[in-house]
XYZ file of C-alpha atoms in Angstrom:
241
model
C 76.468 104.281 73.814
C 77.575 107.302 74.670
C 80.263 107.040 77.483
C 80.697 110.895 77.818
C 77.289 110.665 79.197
C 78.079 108.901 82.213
C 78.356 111.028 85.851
C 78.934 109.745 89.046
C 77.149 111.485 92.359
C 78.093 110.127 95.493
C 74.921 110.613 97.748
C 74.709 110.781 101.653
C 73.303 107.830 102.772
C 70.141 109.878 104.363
C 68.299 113.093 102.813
C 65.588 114.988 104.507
C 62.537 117.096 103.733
C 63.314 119.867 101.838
C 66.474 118.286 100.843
C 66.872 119.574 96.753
C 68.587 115.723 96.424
C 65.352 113.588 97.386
C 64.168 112.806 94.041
C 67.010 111.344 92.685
C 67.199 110.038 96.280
C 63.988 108.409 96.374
C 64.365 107.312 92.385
C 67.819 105.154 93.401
C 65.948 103.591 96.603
C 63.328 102.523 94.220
C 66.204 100.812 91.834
C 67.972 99.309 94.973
C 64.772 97.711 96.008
C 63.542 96.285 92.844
C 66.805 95.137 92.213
C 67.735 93.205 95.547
C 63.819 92.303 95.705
C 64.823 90.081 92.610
C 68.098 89.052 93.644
C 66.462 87.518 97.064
C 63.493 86.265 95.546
C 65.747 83.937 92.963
C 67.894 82.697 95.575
C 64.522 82.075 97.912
C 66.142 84.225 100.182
C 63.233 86.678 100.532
C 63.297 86.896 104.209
C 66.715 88.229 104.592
C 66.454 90.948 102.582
C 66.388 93.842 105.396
C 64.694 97.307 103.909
C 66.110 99.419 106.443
C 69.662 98.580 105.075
C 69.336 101.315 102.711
C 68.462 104.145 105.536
C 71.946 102.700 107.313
C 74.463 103.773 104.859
C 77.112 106.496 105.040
C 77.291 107.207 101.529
C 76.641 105.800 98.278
C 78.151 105.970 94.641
C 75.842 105.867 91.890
C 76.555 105.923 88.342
C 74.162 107.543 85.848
C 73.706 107.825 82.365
C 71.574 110.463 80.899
C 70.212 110.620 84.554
C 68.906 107.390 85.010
C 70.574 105.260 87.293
C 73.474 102.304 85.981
C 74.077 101.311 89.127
C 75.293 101.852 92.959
C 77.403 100.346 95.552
C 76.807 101.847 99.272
C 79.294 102.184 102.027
C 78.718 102.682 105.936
C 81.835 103.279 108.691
C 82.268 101.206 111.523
C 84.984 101.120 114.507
C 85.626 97.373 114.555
C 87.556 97.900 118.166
C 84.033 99.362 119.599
C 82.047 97.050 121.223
C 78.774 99.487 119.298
C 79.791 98.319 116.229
C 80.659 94.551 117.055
C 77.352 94.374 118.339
C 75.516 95.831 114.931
C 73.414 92.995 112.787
C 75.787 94.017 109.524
C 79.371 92.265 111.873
C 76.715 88.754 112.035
C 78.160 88.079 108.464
C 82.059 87.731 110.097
C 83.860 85.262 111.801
C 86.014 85.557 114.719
C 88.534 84.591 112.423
C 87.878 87.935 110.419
C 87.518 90.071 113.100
C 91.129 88.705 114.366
C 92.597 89.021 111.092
C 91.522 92.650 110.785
C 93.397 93.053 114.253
C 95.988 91.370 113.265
C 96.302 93.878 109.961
C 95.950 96.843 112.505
C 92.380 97.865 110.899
C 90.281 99.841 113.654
C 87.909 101.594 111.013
C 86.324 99.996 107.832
C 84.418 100.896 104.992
C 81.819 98.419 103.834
C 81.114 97.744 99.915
C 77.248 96.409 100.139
C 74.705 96.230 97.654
C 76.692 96.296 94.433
C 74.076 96.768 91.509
C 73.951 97.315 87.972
C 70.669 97.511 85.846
C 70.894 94.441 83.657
C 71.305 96.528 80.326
C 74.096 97.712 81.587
C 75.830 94.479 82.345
C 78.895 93.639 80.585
C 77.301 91.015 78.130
C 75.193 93.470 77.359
C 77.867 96.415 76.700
C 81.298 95.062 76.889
C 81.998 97.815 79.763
C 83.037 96.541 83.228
C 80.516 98.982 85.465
C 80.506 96.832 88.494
C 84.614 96.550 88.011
C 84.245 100.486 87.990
C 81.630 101.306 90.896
C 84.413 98.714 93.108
C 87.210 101.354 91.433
C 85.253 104.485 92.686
C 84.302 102.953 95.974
C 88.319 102.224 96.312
C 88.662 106.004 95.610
C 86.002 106.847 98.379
C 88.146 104.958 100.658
C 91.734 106.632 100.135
C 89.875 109.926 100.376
C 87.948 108.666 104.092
C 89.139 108.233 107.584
C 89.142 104.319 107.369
C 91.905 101.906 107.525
C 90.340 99.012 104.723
C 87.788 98.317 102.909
C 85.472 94.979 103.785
C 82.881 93.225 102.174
C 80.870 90.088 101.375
C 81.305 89.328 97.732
C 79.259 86.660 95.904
C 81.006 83.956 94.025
C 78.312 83.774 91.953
C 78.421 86.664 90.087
C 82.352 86.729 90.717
C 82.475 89.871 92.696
C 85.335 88.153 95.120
C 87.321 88.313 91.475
C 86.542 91.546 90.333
C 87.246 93.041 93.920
C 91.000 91.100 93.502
C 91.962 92.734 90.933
C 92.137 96.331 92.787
C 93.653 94.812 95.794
C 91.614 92.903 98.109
C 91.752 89.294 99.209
C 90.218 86.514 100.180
C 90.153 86.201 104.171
C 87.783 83.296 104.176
C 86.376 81.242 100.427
C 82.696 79.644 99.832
C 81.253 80.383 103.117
C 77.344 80.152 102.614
C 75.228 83.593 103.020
C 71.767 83.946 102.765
C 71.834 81.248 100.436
C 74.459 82.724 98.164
C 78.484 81.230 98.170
C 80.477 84.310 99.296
C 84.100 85.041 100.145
C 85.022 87.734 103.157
C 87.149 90.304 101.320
C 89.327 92.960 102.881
C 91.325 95.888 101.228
C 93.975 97.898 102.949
C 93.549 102.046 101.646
C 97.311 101.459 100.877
C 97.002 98.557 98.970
C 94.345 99.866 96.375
C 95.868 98.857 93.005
C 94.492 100.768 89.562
C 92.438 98.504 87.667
C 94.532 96.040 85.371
C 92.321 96.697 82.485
C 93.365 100.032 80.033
C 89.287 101.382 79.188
C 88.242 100.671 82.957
C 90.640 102.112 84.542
C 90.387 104.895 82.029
C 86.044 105.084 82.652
C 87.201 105.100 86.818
C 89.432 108.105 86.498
C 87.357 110.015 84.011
C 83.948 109.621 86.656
C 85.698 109.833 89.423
C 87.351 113.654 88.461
C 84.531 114.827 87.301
C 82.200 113.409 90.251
C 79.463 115.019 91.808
C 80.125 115.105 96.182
C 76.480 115.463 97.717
C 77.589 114.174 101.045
C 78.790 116.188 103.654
C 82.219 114.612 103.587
C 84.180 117.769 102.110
C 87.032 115.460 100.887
C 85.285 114.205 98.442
C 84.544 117.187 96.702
C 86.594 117.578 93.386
C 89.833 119.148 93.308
C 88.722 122.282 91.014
C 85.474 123.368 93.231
C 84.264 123.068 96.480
C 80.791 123.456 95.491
C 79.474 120.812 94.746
C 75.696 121.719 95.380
C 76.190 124.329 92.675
C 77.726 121.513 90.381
C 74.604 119.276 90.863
C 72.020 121.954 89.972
C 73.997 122.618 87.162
C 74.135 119.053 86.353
C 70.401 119.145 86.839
C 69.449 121.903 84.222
C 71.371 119.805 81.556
C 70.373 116.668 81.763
């Protein structure tokens, strides 16, 4: 396995006709849906697995290798202090108890980690590298580039995400509450209390992706230090592959 090989493009959560990005747009939607589609179907869960989530993110980090997709985690924005965003289906998965303890943290705007999702071949018994441990590490680096005050998500004990998320910073706000069938911990992590990655090769993999990431959203902060132009970068990227 070639790790050289690997890229990370951060996507915008929503492309439109004419847009040069919709086939590896419509290519990751295809992964997401097979995957989750599984995921559901094994935990006879079917019916809460909402489509439309996809369409409702802000951005999303995908890792590829040799332009096929690893895996993804997607992010949207909220204003927890706005009654709009209260209201949304997404804040059904949260306690009062969150909500207050996000207050109590002064956290007005989050960004969510959803749909973490690696191809099984690339899973770690499979190649002894930590890629969901890195798409939480480049999600982390979203964050302390964005406008949000903490990261939040629902993390499945079953597949130990609640663990892997601890090890970059977050915590456990509330442990083994039952989710569409799966055991799941709320999670929260402050943008100033990201921590690098405990492990010497991941945290090595995160910062190597991460510089050399390709910014398709429209979120300029994100583009790497050396170039601003990132669509260039992509069609470059493109050609090569």
């Amino acid at each position: 396995m070639d790790l050289s090989s690997l890229q990370l493009l951060l996507l915008p959560g929503k492309v439109f006709e004419k847009n040069h990005l919709i086939p590896e747009y419509e290519a990751l939607y295809r992964f997401w849906k097979r995957f989750w589609t599984h995921v559901y179907s094994e935990a006879n869960s079917e019916a809460h697995f909402n489509l439309d989530d996809f369409l409702r993110q802000d951005i999303i980090c995908v890792v590829l290798y040799r332009g096929n997709v690893a895996g993804c985690l997607c992010h949207s924005y909220f204003g927890v202090n706005r009654e709009s965003s209260r209201d949304h289906s997404y804040f059904r998965f949260f306690s009062p108890y969150f909500l207050k303890t996000l207050n109590q943290h002064n956290i007005s705007v989050v960004q969510t980690f959803e749909f973490l999702s690696i191809d099984p071949l690339w899973r770690q018994r499979n190649t002894h590298l930590a890629l969901a441990e890195i798409l939480i590490g480049c999600g982390l680096k979203v964050l302390q580039h964005s406008f949000a005050d903490a990261a939040i998500a629902i993390a499945r004990r079953d597949v130990n995400v609640h663990g892997k998320a601890h090890k970059m910073g977050y915590w456990s706000v509330e442990e083994e509450i039952v989710k569409r069938n799966f055991s799941c911990d709320t999670i929260v992590c402050l943008r100033t209390g990201v921590k690098p990655h405990p492990d010497a090769q991941t945290l090595q993999i995160t910062e190597q992706i991460w510089e050399q990431r390709l910014n398709a959203t429209a979120f300029s902060a994100l583009d790497p230090i050396e170039s601003d132009t990132s669509y260039n970068k992509i069609n470059q990227w493109r050609r090569a592959k």
